[in-house]
Amino acid sequence: QVQLVESGGGLVQPGGSLRLSCATSGFTLDYYAIGWFRQAPGKEREAVSCINYSDSSTIYTDSVKGRFTISRDNAKNTVYLQMNSLKPEDTAVYYCATDLAPVCLPSMEYWGKGTLVTVSS
């Protein structure tokens, strides 16, 4: 059974940092792309970042480029999202997801339940 479990969210002041984790099980992480998405209150869900399997190439939405870094540790079956220089507009529930495909796709079939990130002073 495919499972993804996010952790690491919380309350942080503007300019602060958080590292989100996505623990996976039920499949071999080595072979698949994993994406991070977020949904802010009253807004649609948006793609934040994704890491491909083949060459571990990464994709970022423009608003987080230079601030967020996605990485993977296949031995730990975990994907991370390091978030620096956080802004109030980064406040959202963050989800990791996969379509069990080797490359990043715009839609995903399997989702975690999310972790809340609140950026506020």
Phi, psi and omega in degrees: 000125180287128177223142173227130183231117180272151174206168176104356178288171180163191179263130181219149179281155175306136184091350181278184183228153172216152172238118176270146176239146176233102179274127184247154175204162178089358176202165181270107186304328185309329193259002191228153175279148178230137179241154171248135179231165176214154176223115178274158180304128178075008181237164177282157177292140179230150175283135181255311185199161179206148178233125181282162177280312197303311182231014183055026175294154187235155179229141178224143171288152188304323186292346181244356181301133181086349180244324182253147176224126177262142178209167181222146173235094185297328180295331179260002181054041187225141173244141184243155170228104176275123184241115180245165178049048185295146181239156178306327180288354173276354179299125184181169165273128182255132181238145166253154186204160175213152173250012184052044175238155183284345180237160181290134180237155181291339178238149181232147182266325186248131186229148168277181182269351174096158174223136186273129174246124178238122179250110186201149176266000000 
